[in-house]
Amino acid sequence: MFQSGKQIKFNYQERNAMIKVSVMYPNSAEAIFNIDYYCNTHIPMVADLLGDALKSGTVDSGLAGGATGEALAFIAMGHLTFETVESFQQSFGFNAEKIMADLPNFTNIQPQVQISEIRL
Amino acid sequence: MFQSGKQIKFNYQERNAMIKVSVMYPNSAEAIFNIDYYCNTHIPMVADLLGDALKSGTVDSGLAGGATGEALAFIAMGHLTFETVESFQQSFGFNAEKIMADLPNFTNIQPQVQISEIRL
């Protein structure tokens, strides 16, 4: 992460999160997504289950495409950071069933998941 | 953003960034993307041009899909935060031509852009 200011920081975040798991919910005419449940119930449950493996996270609620009239690609995105791919896989794998079973409580969308290296 | 710890923080980030502009570069067999140029030249140029309007940002370099064998959706993603949609539009609009003209220097991909409200 970098922040605005005189000295832009191009280092890894101080909490040593090196990878990001992005869970992206594609938008469509049929898409149902309860952002309040996601923020207030689902994410806290995930954070509780993953414990120390989860370093930080953000939740974005889609507003608009970048250009006027451009379709919104994702109705919501959750970005979760971990120290390593292995720490994500271990903590998630152990709890996958519980986490996935909660999805119908807030959405009918099959999320698109991506693992990235945090470069800035 | 929230961080792990005893007290999970569900407040907006202290730097008052309320919206996020995600610039996502779709992956494909033909995709060319120079992540080093993007991190070391393009993003610093964008940060310089947008000035105080840009509050913070992250750059993710795609590693893998979430499930074994799942295709990687985005070869890279840049997430830039602003206080308001208007502050993004004003600062970007003024510099759009310069910023867009730099894209061929690191990629042949047309990015997918989305504006989101930061909920957590």
CSV table of C-alpha atoms in Angstrom, one decimal:
chain,number,residue,atom,x,y,z
A,1,MET,CA,0.0,0.0,0.0
A,2,PHE,CA,1.1,3.5,-0.6
A,3,GLN,CA,-0.4,6.6,0.9
A,4,SER,CA,-0.4,10.2,-0.4
A,5,GLY,CA,2.0,12.6,1.1
A,6,LYS,CA,5.5,13.9,0.4
A,7,GLN,CA,7.1,10.5,0.6
A,8,ILE,CA,5.1,7.8,-1.2
A,9,LYS,CA,5.6,4.5,0.5
A,10,PHE,CA,6.3,1.6,-1.9
A,11,ASN,CA,7.1,-0.9,0.8
A,12,TYR,CA,5.1,-3.9,1.7
A,13,GLN,CA,2.5,-3.2,4.4
A,14,GLU,CA,3.9,-3.2,7.9
A,15,ARG,CA,1.7,-6.0,8.9
A,16,ASN,CA,3.5,-8.3,6.5
A,17,ALA,CA,0.5,-9.2,4.4
A,18,MET,CA,2.1,-10.4,1.2
A,19,ILE,CA,-0.8,-12.0,-0.6
A,20,LYS,CA,-4.4,-10.9,-1.2
A,21,VAL,CA,-7.4,-13.1,-1.9
A,22,SER,CA,-10.0,-11.2,-3.8
A,23,VAL,CA,-13.5,-12.6,-3.8
A,24,MET,CA,-15.4,-10.8,-6.5
A,25,TYR,CA,-19.2,-11.1,-7.0
A,26,PRO,CA,-20.1,-10.5,-10.7
A,27,ASN,CA,-23.0,-8.2,-11.4
A,28,SER,CA,-26.0,-9.3,-13.5
A,29,ALA,CA,-29.6,-8.6,-13.9
A,30,GLU,CA,-30.5,-11.5,-11.7
A,31,ALA,CA,-27.8,-10.8,-9.0
A,32,ILE,CA,-29.0,-10.6,-5.4
A,33,PHE,CA,-26.5,-9.4,-2.8
A,34,ASN,CA,-27.2,-8.3,0.7
A,35,ILE,CA,-24.2,-6.0,1.5
A,36,ASP,CA,-25.3,-5.4,5.1
A,37,TYR,CA,-25.4,-9.1,5.9
A,38,TYR,CA,-22.0,-9.5,4.1
A,39,CYS,CA,-20.4,-6.7,6.2
A,40,ASN,CA,-22.1,-7.3,9.5
A,41,THR,CA,-22.4,-11.1,9.6
A,42,HIS,CA,-20.4,-13.0,6.9
A,43,ILE,CA,-17.1,-11.1,7.0
A,44,PRO,CA,-17.0,-11.2,10.9
A,45,MET,CA,-17.7,-14.9,10.7
A,46,VAL,CA,-14.9,-15.4,8.2
A,47,ALA,CA,-12.5,-13.3,10.3
A,48,ASP,CA,-13.4,-15.3,13.4
A,49,LEU,CA,-12.9,-18.7,11.6
A,50,LEU,CA,-9.6,-17.7,9.9
A,51,GLY,CA,-8.1,-16.2,13.1
A,52,ASP,CA,-4.6,-15.0,13.0
A,53,ALA,CA,-4.0,-16.2,9.4
A,54,LEU,CA,-6.2,-13.3,8.2
A,55,LYS,CA,-4.2,-10.1,8.5
A,56,SER,CA,-6.6,-7.5,7.2
A,57,GLY,CA,-9.3,-7.0,4.7
A,58,THR,CA,-11.5,-4.5,2.8
A,59,VAL,CA,-15.1,-4.7,1.5
A,60,ASP,CA,-16.1,-2.7,-1.6
A,61,SER,CA,-19.6,-2.1,-2.7
A,62,GLY,CA,-19.8,-1.5,-6.5
A,63,LEU,CA,-21.2,1.9,-7.5
A,64,ALA,CA,-20.5,2.3,-11.2
A,65,GLY,CA,-18.3,1.5,-14.1
A,66,GLY,CA,-15.4,3.8,-14.7
A,67,ALA,CA,-16.8,5.6,-17.7
A,68,THR,CA,-20.3,7.1,-17.9
A,69,GLY,CA,-22.8,4.4,-18.9
A,70,GLU,CA,-20.2,1.6,-18.4
A,71,ALA,CA,-21.7,-1.5,-16.8
A,72,LEU,CA,-20.8,-2.3,-13.2
A,73,ALA,CA,-18.6,-5.5,-13.3
A,74,PHE,CA,-18.8,-6.6,-9.7
A,75,ILE,CA,-21.7,-5.9,-7.3
A,76,ALA,CA,-19.2,-6.4,-4.4
A,77,MET,CA,-15.6,-7.4,-3.7
A,78,GLY,CA,-14.0,-8.7,-0.5
A,79,HIS,CA,-10.2,-8.5,-0.4
A,80,LEU,CA,-8.5,-10.5,2.4
A,81,THR,CA,-4.8,-10.4,3.1
A,82,PHE,CA,-2.5,-13.2,4.4
A,83,GLU,CA,1.2,-13.6,4.9
A,84,THR,CA,1.5,-16.5,2.5
A,85,VAL,CA,-0.6,-18.6,0.0
A,86,GLU,CA,-0.1,-21.5,2.4
A,87,SER,CA,-1.5,-19.7,5.4
A,88,PHE,CA,-4.6,-18.8,3.3
A,89,GLN,CA,-5.0,-22.3,2.0
A,90,GLN,CA,-4.6,-23.9,5.4
A,91,SER,CA,-7.0,-21.6,7.3
A,92,PHE,CA,-9.6,-21.4,4.5
A,93,GLY,CA,-9.4,-25.1,3.7
A,94,PHE,CA,-10.2,-26.0,7.2
A,95,ASN,CA,-13.3,-23.8,7.3
A,96,ALA,CA,-14.4,-23.8,3.6
A,97,GLU,CA,-17.5,-25.8,4.2
A,98,LYS,CA,-18.8,-23.4,6.9
A,99,ILE,CA,-17.9,-20.3,4.9
A,100,MET,CA,-19.5,-21.6,1.7
A,101,ALA,CA,-22.6,-22.7,3.5
A,102,ASP,CA,-23.2,-19.0,4.5
A,103,LEU,CA,-23.3,-17.7,0.9
A,104,PRO,CA,-27.0,-18.4,0.2
A,105,ASN,CA,-27.8,-16.2,3.2
A,106,PHE,CA,-26.7,-13.1,1.3
A,107,THR,CA,-26.3,-13.8,-2.4
A,108,ASN,CA,-27.2,-16.0,-5.4
A,109,ILE,CA,-23.9,-15.2,-7.1
A,110,GLN,CA,-21.0,-17.6,-7.6
A,111,PRO,CA,-18.0,-15.5,-6.7
A,112,GLN,CA,-14.9,-15.3,-8.8
A,113,VAL,CA,-11.8,-15.8,-6.6
A,114,GLN,CA,-8.3,-14.7,-7.3
A,115,ILE,CA,-5.0,-14.9,-5.4
A,116,SER,CA,-2.6,-12.0,-6.0
A,117,GLU,CA,0.8,-10.9,-4.7
A,118,ILE,CA,0.7,-7.5,-3.1
A,119,ARG,CA,3.2,-5.5,-5.0
A,120,LEU,CA,2.4,-2.0,-3.6
B,1,MET,CA,-10.4,-1.7,6.2
B,2,PHE,CA,-10.2,-4.0,9.2
B,3,GLN,CA,-7.2,-5.6,10.7
B,4,SER,CA,-6.8,-8.7,12.7
B,5,GLY,CA,-6.5,-8.5,16.4
B,6,LYS,CA,-8.7,-8.5,19.5
B,7,GLN,CA,-10.8,-5.6,18.3
B,8,ILE,CA,-11.7,-5.8,14.6
B,9,LYS,CA,-12.1,-2.4,13.2
B,10,PHE,CA,-15.1,-1.9,11.1
B,11,ASN,CA,-14.7,1.8,10.6
B,12,TYR,CA,-13.8,3.7,7.5
B,13,GLN,CA,-10.1,4.2,7.1
B,14,GLU,CA,-8.7,7.0,9.1
B,15,ARG,CA,-7.5,8.8,6.0
B,16,ASN,CA,-11.2,9.3,5.0
B,17,ALA,CA,-10.9,7.5,1.7
B,18,MET,CA,-14.5,6.6,1.0
B,19,ILE,CA,-14.4,5.4,-2.6
B,20,LYS,CA,-12.1,3.0,-4.4
B,21,VAL,CA,-11.3,3.0,-8.1
B,22,SER,CA,-10.3,-0.5,-9.2
B,23,VAL,CA,-8.4,-0.7,-12.5
B,24,MET,CA,-8.4,-4.4,-13.5
B,25,TYR,CA,-6.4,-5.9,-16.3
B,26,PRO,CA,-8.1,-9.1,-17.6
B,27,ASN,CA,-5.9,-12.0,-18.3
B,28,SER,CA,-5.8,-13.8,-21.7
B,29,ALA,CA,-3.4,-15.8,-23.8
B,30,GLU,CA,-2.4,-12.6,-25.6
B,31,ALA,CA,-2.0,-10.4,-22.6
B,32,ILE,CA,1.2,-8.5,-22.1
B,33,PHE,CA,1.7,-6.7,-18.8
B,34,ASN,CA,5.0,-5.3,-17.4
B,35,ILE,CA,4.4,-5.2,-13.7
B,36,ASP,CA,7.7,-3.6,-12.9
B,37,TYR,CA,7.0,-0.6,-15.2
B,38,TYR,CA,3.5,-0.4,-13.7
B,39,CYS,CA,4.8,-0.3,-10.1
B,40,ASN,CA,7.9,1.8,-10.7
B,41,THR,CA,6.8,4.2,-13.4
B,42,HIS,CA,3.1,4.3,-14.2
B,43,ILE,CA,1.7,4.3,-10.6
B,44,PRO,CA,4.2,7.0,-9.4
B,45,MET,CA,3.2,9.1,-12.5
B,46,VAL,CA,-0.5,8.7,-11.7
B,47,ALA,CA,0.1,9.6,-8.0
B,48,ASP,CA,2.1,12.6,-9.0
B,49,LEU,CA,-0.6,13.8,-11.5
B,50,LEU,CA,-3.6,13.2,-9.2
B,51,GLY,CA,-1.9,14.8,-6.2
B,52,ASP,CA,-3.8,15.3,-3.0
B,53,ALA,CA,-7.0,13.8,-4.5
B,54,LEU,CA,-5.4,10.4,-4.4
B,55,LYS,CA,-5.4,9.2,-0.8
B,56,SER,CA,-3.8,5.7,-1.1
B,57,GLY,CA,-3.5,2.7,-3.3
B,58,THR,CA,-2.5,-0.9,-3.7
B,59,VAL,CA,-1.2,-2.9,-6.6
B,60,ASP,CA,-1.9,-6.6,-6.9
B,61,SER,CA,-0.1,-9.0,-9.3
B,62,GLY,CA,-2.3,-12.0,-10.1
B,63,LEU,CA,-0.9,-15.4,-9.1
B,64,ALA,CA,-3.7,-17.9,-9.5
B,65,GLY,CA,-7.4,-18.5,-9.4
B,66,GLY,CA,-8.9,-19.4,-6.1
B,67,ALA,CA,-9.4,-23.1,-6.8
B,68,THR,CA,-6.8,-25.4,-8.1
B,69,GLY,CA,-6.7,-25.1,-11.9
B,70,GLU,CA,-9.0,-22.1,-11.9
B,71,ALA,CA,-8.0,-19.6,-14.5
B,72,LEU,CA,-6.5,-16.3,-13.3
B,73,ALA,CA,-9.1,-13.6,-14.0
B,74,PHE,CA,-6.9,-10.5,-13.8
B,75,ILE,CA,-3.2,-10.3,-14.6
B,76,ALA,CA,-3.0,-7.2,-12.3
B,77,MET,CA,-5.2,-4.8,-10.4
B,78,GLY,CA,-4.6,-1.3,-9.2
B,79,HIS,CA,-6.9,0.0,-6.4
B,80,LEU,CA,-6.9,3.8,-5.8
B,81,THR,CA,-8.8,5.5,-3.0
B,82,PHE,CA,-10.3,8.9,-3.0
B,83,GLU,CA,-12.6,10.8,-0.6
B,84,THR,CA,-15.4,11.2,-3.2
B,85,VAL,CA,-16.4,10.2,-6.7
B,86,GLU,CA,-16.2,13.9,-7.6
B,87,SER,CA,-12.6,14.2,-6.4
B,88,PHE,CA,-11.7,11.2,-8.5
B,89,GLN,CA,-13.5,12.4,-11.6
B,90,GLN,CA,-12.0,15.9,-11.4
B,91,SER,CA,-8.4,14.9,-10.8
B,92,PHE,CA,-8.5,12.0,-13.3
B,93,GLY,CA,-10.5,13.9,-16.0
B,94,PHE,CA,-7.9,16.6,-15.9
B,95,ASN,CA,-5.1,14.1,-16.5
B,96,ALA,CA,-6.8,11.3,-18.4
B,97,GLU,CA,-5.0,11.9,-21.7
B,98,LYS,CA,-1.5,11.7,-20.1
B,99,ILE,CA,-2.4,8.7,-18.0
B,100,MET,CA,-4.0,6.7,-20.9
B,101,ALA,CA,-1.2,7.6,-23.2
B,102,ASP,CA,1.2,5.7,-20.9
B,103,LEU,CA,-0.7,2.4,-21.1
B,104,PRO,CA,1.0,1.1,-24.3
B,105,ASN,CA,4.3,1.4,-22.4
B,106,PHE,CA,3.4,-1.6,-20.2
B,107,THR,CA,0.4,-3.4,-21.6
B,108,ASN,CA,-1.8,-4.3,-24.6
B,109,ILE,CA,-4.8,-4.9,-22.3
B,110,GLN,CA,-7.9,-2.6,-22.1
B,111,PRO,CA,-8.5,-2.3,-18.4
B,112,GLN,CA,-11.9,-2.8,-16.8
B,113,VAL,CA,-12.6,0.1,-14.4
B,114,GLN,CA,-15.0,0.1,-11.5
B,115,ILE,CA,-15.9,2.6,-8.8
B,116,SER,CA,-16.9,1.2,-5.4
B,117,GLU,CA,-17.9,2.5,-2.0
B,118,ILE,CA,-15.5,1.3,0.7
B,119,ARG,CA,-17.7,-0.4,3.2
B,120,LEU,CA,-15.1,-2.0,5.4
